[in-house]
Amino acid sequence: MSTGKAFLTLACAALMLTGCATSSWENIGGAKLSADERTLTVELILDAPSRFEKPCERVKDTEINESSSQVVIGIQVEKDCPRQWPWEEPVFTNLVGHPYPVKFKLERPLAGRTVVNNTNGHRVRIYPEEGTSR
């Protein structure tokens, strides 16, 4: 086998076994609000790693912007899960995921302000944390 063909074969094999890391802002549908209204918690379901591997999905960045009328939140997730072939999408399954809480500390209590998703501007549903009544 020529050197060029050997290199191409090795490069193709490496691409098949690894995925390229991509990151995207998650669509947030709901969040829990603490009793003091100063902490929002979004629970993501991330791909669960095996016992010996690092997670292939992880929170890369968060965003919070507060105004007098609304709070904009965002969570960016980086994914580098292995792909079966270079041109296929990563295989994800929520059946093997694990919850990952992401907390947003507010500068002041929510006090009726609207919470919106930074990806599309849609309203985020707010739920009271367990053990609190509203």
Short mmCIF file of N, CA, C and O in Angstrom, two decimals:
data_model
loop_
_atom_site.label_atom_id
_atom_site.label_comp_id
_atom_site.label_asym_id
_atom_site.label_seq_id
_atom_site.Cartn_x
_atom_site.Cartn_y
_atom_site.Cartn_z
N MET A 1 0.86 -1.17 0.00
CA MET A 1 0.00 0.00 0.00
C MET A 1 0.89 1.23 0.00
O MET A 1 1.86 1.32 0.75
N SER A 2 0.54 2.20 -0.83
CA SER A 2 1.34 3.41 -0.92
C SER A 2 1.18 4.25 0.35
O SER A 2 0.23 4.09 1.10
N THR A 3 2.11 5.16 0.55
CA THR A 3 2.07 6.03 1.73
C THR A 3 0.80 6.88 1.73
O THR A 3 0.17 7.07 2.77
N GLY A 4 0.40 7.40 0.59
CA GLY A 4 -0.79 8.23 0.49
C GLY A 4 -2.06 7.46 0.85
O GLY A 4 -2.92 7.96 1.57
N LYS A 5 -2.17 6.22 0.35
CA LYS A 5 -3.35 5.40 0.66
C LYS A 5 -3.37 5.02 2.14
O LYS A 5 -4.42 4.98 2.77
N ALA A 6 -2.20 4.74 2.71
CA ALA A 6 -2.13 4.39 4.13
C ALA A 6 -2.56 5.56 5.00
O ALA A 6 -3.31 5.39 5.96
N PHE A 7 -2.11 6.76 4.64
CA PHE A 7 -2.49 7.94 5.40
C PHE A 7 -3.99 8.18 5.30
O PHE A 7 -4.65 8.48 6.29
N LEU A 8 -4.55 8.06 4.09
CA LEU A 8 -5.98 8.26 3.89
C LEU A 8 -6.79 7.24 4.68
O LEU A 8 -7.79 7.59 5.32
N THR A 9 -6.36 6.00 4.70
CA THR A 9 -7.05 4.96 5.45
C THR A 9 -7.01 5.27 6.94
O THR A 9 -8.01 5.14 7.65
N LEU A 10 -5.85 5.68 7.44
CA LEU A 10 -5.70 6.02 8.85
C LEU A 10 -6.57 7.23 9.21
O LEU A 10 -7.24 7.24 10.25
N ALA A 11 -6.60 8.24 8.36
CA ALA A 11 -7.41 9.43 8.61
C ALA A 11 -8.90 9.07 8.63
O ALA A 11 -9.65 9.53 9.50
N CYS A 12 -9.35 8.24 7.71
CA CYS A 12 -10.75 7.82 7.68
C CYS A 12 -11.11 7.02 8.93
O CYS A 12 -12.19 7.20 9.50
N ALA A 13 -10.22 6.16 9.37
CA ALA A 13 -10.48 5.37 10.58
C ALA A 13 -10.58 6.28 11.80
O ALA A 13 -11.45 6.10 12.66
N ALA A 14 -9.72 7.26 11.88
CA ALA A 14 -9.75 8.19 13.02
C ALA A 14 -11.05 8.99 13.03
O ALA A 14 -11.66 9.19 14.08
N LEU A 15 -11.51 9.42 11.87
CA LEU A 15 -12.77 10.16 11.79
C LEU A 15 -13.95 9.29 12.18
O LEU A 15 -14.91 9.75 12.78
N MET A 16 -13.91 8.03 11.85
CA MET A 16 -15.02 7.13 12.18
C MET A 16 -15.11 6.89 13.68
O MET A 16 -16.19 6.71 14.22
N LEU A 17 -13.99 6.88 14.36
CA LEU A 17 -13.98 6.54 15.78
C LEU A 17 -14.19 7.74 16.69
O LEU A 17 -14.50 7.58 17.86
N THR A 18 -13.99 8.94 16.17
CA THR A 18 -14.17 10.12 17.01
C THR A 18 -15.16 11.07 16.37
O THR A 18 -15.36 11.06 15.17
N GLY A 19 -15.76 11.86 17.18
CA GLY A 19 -16.66 12.89 16.68
C GLY A 19 -15.99 14.24 16.80
O GLY A 19 -15.09 14.43 17.59
N CYS A 20 -16.44 15.15 16.01
CA CYS A 20 -15.94 16.52 16.13
C CYS A 20 -16.80 17.23 17.16
O CYS A 20 -18.01 17.08 17.17
N ALA A 21 -16.17 18.00 18.01
CA ALA A 21 -16.92 18.71 19.04
C ALA A 21 -17.74 19.82 18.40
O ALA A 21 -17.24 20.57 17.57
N THR A 22 -18.99 19.88 18.78
CA THR A 22 -19.87 20.95 18.35
C THR A 22 -20.53 21.52 19.60
O THR A 22 -20.66 20.83 20.60
N SER A 23 -20.92 22.75 19.53
CA SER A 23 -21.64 23.32 20.67
C SER A 23 -22.85 24.08 20.15
O SER A 23 -22.84 24.62 19.05
N SER A 24 -23.89 24.08 20.97
CA SER A 24 -25.12 24.78 20.60
C SER A 24 -25.82 25.24 21.87
O SER A 24 -25.65 24.66 22.95
N TRP A 25 -26.62 26.29 21.72
CA TRP A 25 -27.42 26.79 22.83
C TRP A 25 -28.67 25.94 22.92
O TRP A 25 -29.34 25.69 21.92
N GLU A 26 -28.97 25.46 24.11
CA GLU A 26 -30.12 24.58 24.33
C GLU A 26 -31.42 25.36 24.35
O GLU A 26 -31.45 26.51 24.77
N ASN A 27 -32.49 24.71 23.95
CA ASN A 27 -33.82 25.28 24.06
C ASN A 27 -34.33 24.96 25.46
O ASN A 27 -34.49 23.80 25.81
N ILE A 28 -34.57 25.97 26.27
CA ILE A 28 -34.97 25.78 27.66
C ILE A 28 -36.49 25.95 27.76
O ILE A 28 -37.01 27.01 27.46
N GLY A 29 -37.16 24.90 28.20
CA GLY A 29 -38.61 24.95 28.30
C GLY A 29 -39.12 25.31 29.68
O GLY A 29 -40.19 25.89 29.84
N GLY A 30 -38.35 24.94 30.72
CA GLY A 30 -38.81 25.18 32.08
C GLY A 30 -37.65 25.31 33.04
O GLY A 30 -36.54 24.86 32.77
N ALA A 31 -37.94 25.93 34.18
CA ALA A 31 -36.94 26.12 35.23
C ALA A 31 -37.65 26.13 36.58
O ALA A 31 -38.82 26.51 36.67
N LYS A 32 -36.93 25.72 37.60
CA LYS A 32 -37.47 25.77 38.98
C LYS A 32 -36.97 27.04 39.64
O LYS A 32 -35.81 27.43 39.47
N LEU A 33 -37.86 27.65 40.42
CA LEU A 33 -37.54 28.89 41.12
C LEU A 33 -37.44 28.60 42.60
O LEU A 33 -38.33 27.99 43.19
N SER A 34 -36.36 29.07 43.22
CA SER A 34 -36.16 28.86 44.66
C SER A 34 -37.19 29.68 45.45
O SER A 34 -37.79 30.62 44.93
N ALA A 35 -37.35 29.32 46.72
CA ALA A 35 -38.33 29.99 47.59
C ALA A 35 -38.04 31.48 47.73
O ALA A 35 -38.97 32.29 47.81
N ASP A 36 -36.76 31.86 47.73
CA ASP A 36 -36.42 33.29 47.86
C ASP A 36 -36.44 34.02 46.51
O ASP A 36 -36.13 35.21 46.43
N GLU A 37 -36.79 33.30 45.44
CA GLU A 37 -36.90 33.84 44.07
C GLU A 37 -35.60 34.42 43.54
O GLU A 37 -35.60 35.27 42.67
N ARG A 38 -34.46 33.92 44.03
CA ARG A 38 -33.17 34.44 43.56
C ARG A 38 -32.35 33.41 42.79
O ARG A 38 -31.25 33.72 42.33
N THR A 39 -32.87 32.17 42.66
CA THR A 39 -32.14 31.14 41.92
C THR A 39 -33.09 30.40 41.00
O THR A 39 -34.12 29.90 41.43
N LEU A 40 -32.72 30.34 39.72
CA LEU A 40 -33.43 29.52 38.74
C LEU A 40 -32.58 28.29 38.48
O LEU A 40 -31.36 28.39 38.31
N THR A 41 -33.21 27.11 38.45
CA THR A 41 -32.49 25.87 38.18
C THR A 41 -33.11 25.19 36.97
O THR A 41 -34.31 24.88 36.98
N VAL A 42 -32.30 24.96 35.95
CA VAL A 42 -32.71 24.23 34.76
C VAL A 42 -32.07 22.86 34.84
O VAL A 42 -30.86 22.75 35.08
N GLU A 43 -32.86 21.81 34.66
CA GLU A 43 -32.31 20.47 34.72
C GLU A 43 -32.19 19.91 33.30
O GLU A 43 -33.18 19.61 32.65
N LEU A 44 -30.95 19.81 32.83
CA LEU A 44 -30.66 19.23 31.52
C LEU A 44 -30.54 17.72 31.65
O LEU A 44 -30.15 17.22 32.70
N ILE A 45 -30.83 17.03 30.58
CA ILE A 45 -30.56 15.59 30.53
C ILE A 45 -29.40 15.43 29.54
O ILE A 45 -29.55 15.66 28.35
N LEU A 46 -28.24 15.08 30.08
CA LEU A 46 -27.05 14.90 29.26
C LEU A 46 -26.74 13.43 29.10
O LEU A 46 -27.12 12.60 29.93
N ASP A 47 -26.05 13.10 28.03
CA ASP A 47 -25.66 11.73 27.75
C ASP A 47 -24.78 11.22 28.89
O ASP A 47 -23.84 11.89 29.29
N ALA A 48 -25.12 10.07 29.42
CA ALA A 48 -24.36 9.51 30.55
C ALA A 48 -23.11 8.79 30.04
O ALA A 48 -23.20 7.97 29.13
N PRO A 49 -21.96 9.08 30.61
CA PRO A 49 -20.74 8.38 30.19
C PRO A 49 -20.70 6.97 30.79
O PRO A 49 -21.37 6.69 31.77
N SER A 50 -19.91 6.11 30.16
CA SER A 50 -19.70 4.80 30.76
C SER A 50 -18.79 4.99 31.98
O SER A 50 -18.30 6.08 32.23
N ARG A 51 -18.55 3.93 32.69
CA ARG A 51 -17.76 4.02 33.92
C ARG A 51 -16.35 4.55 33.70
O ARG A 51 -15.76 5.17 34.57
N PHE A 52 -15.79 4.32 32.52
CA PHE A 52 -14.38 4.65 32.29
C PHE A 52 -14.18 5.80 31.31
O PHE A 52 -13.06 6.15 31.00
N GLU A 53 -15.27 6.38 30.82
CA GLU A 53 -15.13 7.44 29.82
C GLU A 53 -15.54 8.78 30.41
O GLU A 53 -16.31 8.85 31.34
N LYS A 54 -15.00 9.84 29.80
CA LYS A 54 -15.44 11.18 30.18
C LYS A 54 -16.77 11.45 29.49
O LYS A 54 -17.07 10.87 28.45
N PRO A 55 -17.58 12.34 30.05
CA PRO A 55 -18.86 12.66 29.41
C PRO A 55 -18.62 13.26 28.02
O PRO A 55 -17.70 14.06 27.84
N CYS A 56 -19.45 12.87 27.04
CA CYS A 56 -19.29 13.45 25.70
C CYS A 56 -20.20 14.65 25.50
O CYS A 56 -20.17 15.28 24.47
N GLU A 57 -21.03 14.97 26.50
CA GLU A 57 -21.84 16.18 26.51
C GLU A 57 -21.55 16.92 27.81
O GLU A 57 -21.53 16.31 28.87
N ARG A 58 -21.33 18.23 27.71
CA ARG A 58 -21.04 19.00 28.93
C ARG A 58 -21.44 20.46 28.70
O ARG A 58 -21.46 20.94 27.57
N VAL A 59 -21.75 21.14 29.79
CA VAL A 59 -22.10 22.55 29.72
C VAL A 59 -20.83 23.34 29.45
O VAL A 59 -19.85 23.23 30.18
N LYS A 60 -20.86 24.12 28.38
CA LYS A 60 -19.70 24.91 27.98
C LYS A 60 -19.82 26.35 28.47
O LYS A 60 -18.83 26.96 28.86
N ASP A 61 -21.06 26.89 28.46
CA ASP A 61 -21.24 28.29 28.84
C ASP A 61 -22.69 28.50 29.28
O ASP A 61 -23.57 27.73 28.93
N THR A 62 -22.90 29.53 30.07
CA THR A 62 -24.26 29.95 30.45
C THR A 62 -24.36 31.45 30.24
O THR A 62 -23.34 32.15 30.18
N GLU A 63 -25.60 31.91 30.12
CA GLU A 63 -25.83 33.34 29.92
C GLU A 63 -27.04 33.75 30.74
O GLU A 63 -28.03 33.02 30.79
N ILE A 64 -26.95 34.89 31.38
CA ILE A 64 -28.09 35.47 32.08
C ILE A 64 -28.01 36.99 31.91
O ILE A 64 -26.96 37.59 32.12
N ASN A 65 -29.12 37.57 31.48
CA ASN A 65 -29.24 39.01 31.32
C ASN A 65 -30.54 39.44 31.97
O ASN A 65 -31.61 38.98 31.58
N GLU A 66 -30.44 40.33 32.95
CA GLU A 66 -31.62 40.77 33.68
C GLU A 66 -31.97 42.21 33.33
O GLU A 66 -31.10 43.05 33.16
N SER A 67 -33.28 42.44 33.23
CA SER A 67 -33.79 43.81 33.10
C SER A 67 -34.94 43.96 34.09
O SER A 67 -35.27 43.01 34.81
N SER A 68 -35.58 45.10 34.11
CA SER A 68 -36.67 45.31 35.05
C SER A 68 -37.91 44.49 34.69
O SER A 68 -38.73 44.21 35.55
N SER A 69 -38.02 44.05 33.43
CA SER A 69 -39.22 43.32 33.02
C SER A 69 -38.98 41.85 32.68
O SER A 69 -39.93 41.06 32.66
N GLN A 70 -37.73 41.48 32.39
CA GLN A 70 -37.50 40.08 32.02
C GLN A 70 -36.08 39.62 32.37
O GLN A 70 -35.19 40.42 32.61
N VAL A 71 -35.94 38.29 32.35
CA VAL A 71 -34.64 37.66 32.57
C VAL A 71 -34.42 36.72 31.38
O VAL A 71 -35.26 35.87 31.09
N VAL A 72 -33.32 36.89 30.67
CA VAL A 72 -32.97 36.03 29.54
C VAL A 72 -31.90 35.04 30.02
O VAL A 72 -30.89 35.46 30.57
N ILE A 73 -32.16 33.74 29.82
CA ILE A 73 -31.19 32.72 30.23
C ILE A 73 -30.82 31.84 29.04
O ILE A 73 -31.62 31.67 28.10
N GLY A 74 -29.63 31.28 29.09
CA GLY A 74 -29.17 30.37 28.04
C GLY A 74 -28.13 29.40 28.58
O GLY A 74 -27.40 29.72 29.51
N ILE A 75 -28.11 28.22 27.96
CA ILE A 75 -27.13 27.19 28.32
C ILE A 75 -26.53 26.65 27.02
O ILE A 75 -27.26 26.17 26.15
N GLN A 76 -25.22 26.75 26.90
CA GLN A 76 -24.54 26.21 25.73
C GLN A 76 -23.93 24.86 26.10
O GLN A 76 -23.20 24.75 27.10
N VAL A 77 -24.24 23.84 25.31
CA VAL A 77 -23.74 22.48 25.56
C VAL A 77 -22.79 22.09 24.44
O VAL A 77 -23.08 22.28 23.26
N GLU A 78 -21.64 21.56 24.84
CA GLU A 78 -20.66 21.04 23.88
C GLU A 78 -20.84 19.54 23.80
O GLU A 78 -21.00 18.87 24.82
N LYS A 79 -20.82 19.02 22.57
CA LYS A 79 -21.02 17.59 22.34
C LYS A 79 -19.89 17.08 21.46
O LYS A 79 -19.61 17.64 20.41
N ASP A 80 -19.26 16.02 21.90
CA ASP A 80 -18.26 15.36 21.06
C ASP A 80 -18.42 13.84 21.18
O ASP A 80 -17.46 13.10 21.32
N CYS A 81 -19.68 13.40 21.11
CA CYS A 81 -19.98 11.98 21.19
C CYS A 81 -19.52 11.29 19.91
O CYS A 81 -19.61 11.87 18.82
N PRO A 82 -19.01 10.06 20.02
CA PRO A 82 -18.53 9.35 18.83
C PRO A 82 -19.64 9.16 17.80
O PRO A 82 -20.80 8.97 18.13
N ARG A 83 -19.23 9.20 16.55
CA ARG A 83 -20.15 8.96 15.44
C ARG A 83 -19.79 7.62 14.82
O ARG A 83 -18.64 7.21 14.83
N GLN A 84 -20.79 6.97 14.23
CA GLN A 84 -20.52 5.70 13.57
C GLN A 84 -19.74 5.92 12.27
O GLN A 84 -18.85 5.19 11.94
N TRP A 85 -20.12 6.94 11.52
CA TRP A 85 -19.44 7.29 10.27
C TRP A 85 -19.29 8.81 10.26
O TRP A 85 -20.08 9.52 10.87
N PRO A 86 -18.31 9.33 9.56
CA PRO A 86 -18.09 10.78 9.59
C PRO A 86 -19.29 11.61 9.13
O PRO A 86 -19.46 12.72 9.55
N TRP A 87 -20.13 11.09 8.27
CA TRP A 87 -21.23 11.87 7.72
C TRP A 87 -22.53 11.68 8.50
O TRP A 87 -23.52 12.32 8.20
N GLU A 88 -22.55 10.82 9.49
CA GLU A 88 -23.76 10.59 10.27
C GLU A 88 -23.82 11.51 11.47
O GLU A 88 -22.79 11.94 12.00
N GLU A 89 -25.02 11.80 11.91
CA GLU A 89 -25.22 12.58 13.12
C GLU A 89 -24.85 11.72 14.32
O GLU A 89 -25.00 10.50 14.27
N PRO A 90 -24.41 12.33 15.43
CA PRO A 90 -24.14 11.55 16.64
C PRO A 90 -25.41 10.84 17.10
O PRO A 90 -26.51 11.33 16.92
N VAL A 91 -25.21 9.67 17.67
CA VAL A 91 -26.34 8.90 18.18
C VAL A 91 -26.57 9.31 19.63
O VAL A 91 -25.69 9.16 20.47
N PHE A 92 -27.75 9.85 19.93
CA PHE A 92 -28.09 10.26 21.29
C PHE A 92 -29.26 9.43 21.76
O PHE A 92 -30.13 9.07 20.99
N THR A 93 -29.29 9.15 23.02
CA THR A 93 -30.45 8.48 23.59
C THR A 93 -30.74 9.06 24.95
O THR A 93 -29.86 9.12 25.79
N ASN A 94 -31.95 9.53 25.14
CA ASN A 94 -32.33 10.08 26.44
C ASN A 94 -32.57 8.99 27.46
O ASN A 94 -32.70 9.26 28.64
N LEU A 95 -32.62 7.72 27.02
CA LEU A 95 -32.86 6.62 27.94
C LEU A 95 -31.66 6.37 28.85
O LEU A 95 -31.79 5.78 29.90
N VAL A 96 -30.47 6.81 28.43
CA VAL A 96 -29.28 6.57 29.21
C VAL A 96 -28.69 7.87 29.75
O VAL A 96 -27.57 7.90 30.17
N GLY A 97 -29.46 8.93 29.71
CA GLY A 97 -28.97 10.22 30.16
C GLY A 97 -29.01 10.36 31.66
O GLY A 97 -29.54 9.53 32.38
N HIS A 98 -28.42 11.42 32.11
CA HIS A 98 -28.45 11.72 33.55
C HIS A 98 -28.78 13.20 33.73
O HIS A 98 -28.40 14.04 32.91
N PRO A 99 -29.52 13.53 34.79
CA PRO A 99 -29.87 14.93 35.01
C PRO A 99 -28.65 15.74 35.42
O PRO A 99 -27.81 15.28 36.18
N TYR A 100 -28.58 16.95 34.90
CA TYR A 100 -27.50 17.86 35.22
C TYR A 100 -28.11 19.23 35.52
O TYR A 100 -28.57 19.92 34.62
N PRO A 101 -28.16 19.62 36.80
CA PRO A 101 -28.77 20.91 37.13
C PRO A 101 -27.84 22.08 36.82
O PRO A 101 -26.66 22.04 37.11
N VAL A 102 -28.41 23.10 36.20
CA VAL A 102 -27.68 24.33 35.91
C VAL A 102 -28.39 25.46 36.65
O VAL A 102 -29.57 25.69 36.45
N LYS A 103 -27.66 26.14 37.53
CA LYS A 103 -28.26 27.18 38.38
C LYS A 103 -27.89 28.57 37.86
O LYS A 103 -26.76 28.81 37.45
N PHE A 104 -28.89 29.44 37.89
CA PHE A 104 -28.71 30.84 37.54
C PHE A 104 -29.03 31.68 38.77
O PHE A 104 -30.15 31.63 39.28
N LYS A 105 -28.06 32.43 39.27
CA LYS A 105 -28.25 33.32 40.42
C LYS A 105 -28.72 34.68 39.91
O LYS A 105 -28.04 35.30 39.08
N LEU A 106 -29.87 35.12 40.40
CA LEU A 106 -30.42 36.40 40.00
C LEU A 106 -29.87 37.51 40.89
O LEU A 106 -29.64 37.30 42.08
N GLU A 107 -29.68 38.70 40.33
CA GLU A 107 -29.20 39.84 41.10
C GLU A 107 -30.25 40.29 42.11
O GLU A 107 -29.91 40.80 43.17
N ARG A 108 -31.53 40.14 41.75
CA ARG A 108 -32.62 40.48 42.66
C ARG A 108 -33.74 39.46 42.45
O ARG A 108 -33.74 38.75 41.44
N PRO A 109 -34.68 39.34 43.36
CA PRO A 109 -35.75 38.35 43.20
C PRO A 109 -36.49 38.49 41.87
O PRO A 109 -36.60 39.60 41.32
N LEU A 110 -37.00 37.39 41.38
CA LEU A 110 -37.70 37.39 40.09
C LEU A 110 -38.91 38.32 40.11
O LEU A 110 -39.12 39.08 39.17
N ALA A 111 -39.70 38.25 41.16
CA ALA A 111 -40.81 39.20 41.41
C ALA A 111 -41.68 39.47 40.19
O ALA A 111 -41.91 40.62 39.82
N GLY A 112 -42.14 38.41 39.53
CA GLY A 112 -43.07 38.57 38.42
C GLY A 112 -42.45 38.86 37.07
O GLY A 112 -43.17 38.97 36.07
N ARG A 113 -41.14 39.01 37.00
CA ARG A 113 -40.51 39.22 35.69
C ARG A 113 -40.65 37.97 34.83
O ARG A 113 -40.72 36.86 35.33
N THR A 114 -40.68 38.14 33.53
CA THR A 114 -40.78 37.04 32.59
C THR A 114 -39.39 36.46 32.35
O THR A 114 -38.43 37.21 32.21
N VAL A 115 -39.29 35.13 32.28
CA VAL A 115 -38.03 34.46 31.96
C VAL A 115 -38.15 33.96 30.53
O VAL A 115 -39.13 33.29 30.17
N VAL A 116 -37.16 34.28 29.69
CA VAL A 116 -37.18 33.86 28.29
C VAL A 116 -35.88 33.14 27.93
O VAL A 116 -34.84 33.35 28.54
N ASN A 117 -36.00 32.31 26.91
CA ASN A 117 -34.91 31.51 26.38
C ASN A 117 -34.08 32.36 25.41
O ASN A 117 -34.65 33.03 24.56
N ASN A 118 -32.77 32.31 25.51
CA ASN A 118 -31.93 33.13 24.63
C ASN A 118 -31.90 32.61 23.19
O ASN A 118 -31.50 33.33 22.29
N THR A 119 -32.32 31.38 22.95
CA THR A 119 -32.25 30.84 21.59
C THR A 119 -33.37 31.35 20.69
O THR A 119 -33.17 31.53 19.51
N ASN A 120 -34.57 31.54 21.26
CA ASN A 120 -35.71 31.90 20.42
C ASN A 120 -36.61 32.97 21.03
O ASN A 120 -37.60 33.35 20.42
N GLY A 121 -36.31 33.43 22.24
CA GLY A 121 -37.12 34.45 22.88
C GLY A 121 -38.43 33.94 23.45
O GLY A 121 -39.24 34.73 23.93
N HIS A 122 -38.64 32.61 23.42
CA HIS A 122 -39.87 32.05 23.98
C HIS A 122 -39.81 32.06 25.50
O HIS A 122 -38.75 31.92 26.11
N ARG A 123 -40.98 32.16 26.07
CA ARG A 123 -41.10 32.19 27.53
C ARG A 123 -40.73 30.83 28.13
O ARG A 123 -41.10 29.78 27.60
N VAL A 124 -40.01 30.87 29.24
CA VAL A 124 -39.63 29.67 29.99
C VAL A 124 -40.66 29.48 31.10
O VAL A 124 -40.92 30.42 31.85
N ARG A 125 -41.23 28.28 31.21
CA ARG A 125 -42.18 28.00 32.29
C ARG A 125 -41.43 27.93 33.61
O ARG A 125 -40.37 27.32 33.70
N ILE A 126 -42.00 28.56 34.63
CA ILE A 126 -41.37 28.59 35.95
C ILE A 126 -42.18 27.75 36.91
O ILE A 126 -43.40 27.91 37.01
N TYR A 127 -41.48 26.86 37.61
CA TYR A 127 -42.09 25.97 38.60
C TYR A 127 -41.46 26.24 39.96
O TYR A 127 -40.26 26.52 40.03
N PRO A 128 -42.24 26.10 41.03
CA PRO A 128 -41.61 26.24 42.35
C PRO A 128 -40.76 25.01 42.65
O PRO A 128 -41.07 23.91 42.19
N GLU A 129 -39.66 25.22 43.37
CA GLU A 129 -38.85 24.08 43.80
C GLU A 129 -39.68 23.19 44.71
O GLU A 129 -40.58 23.67 45.39
N GLU A 130 -39.37 21.90 44.74
CA GLU A 130 -40.08 20.99 45.63
C GLU A 130 -39.94 21.48 47.05
O GLU A 130 -38.89 21.96 47.46
N GLY A 131 -41.01 21.34 47.80
CA GLY A 131 -40.98 21.74 49.21
C GLY A 131 -41.33 23.20 49.43
O GLY A 131 -41.35 23.68 50.54
N THR A 132 -41.58 23.94 48.33
CA THR A 132 -42.00 25.33 48.48
C THR A 132 -43.40 25.48 47.91
O THR A 132 -43.77 24.79 46.98
N SER A 133 -44.17 26.32 48.49
CA SER A 133 -45.51 26.57 47.96
C SER A 133 -45.58 27.98 47.40
O SER A 133 -44.96 28.89 47.92
N ARG A 134 -46.35 28.13 46.35
CA ARG A 134 -46.45 29.44 45.69
C ARG A 134 -47.89 29.70 45.35
O ARG A 134 -48.63 28.90 44.98
#
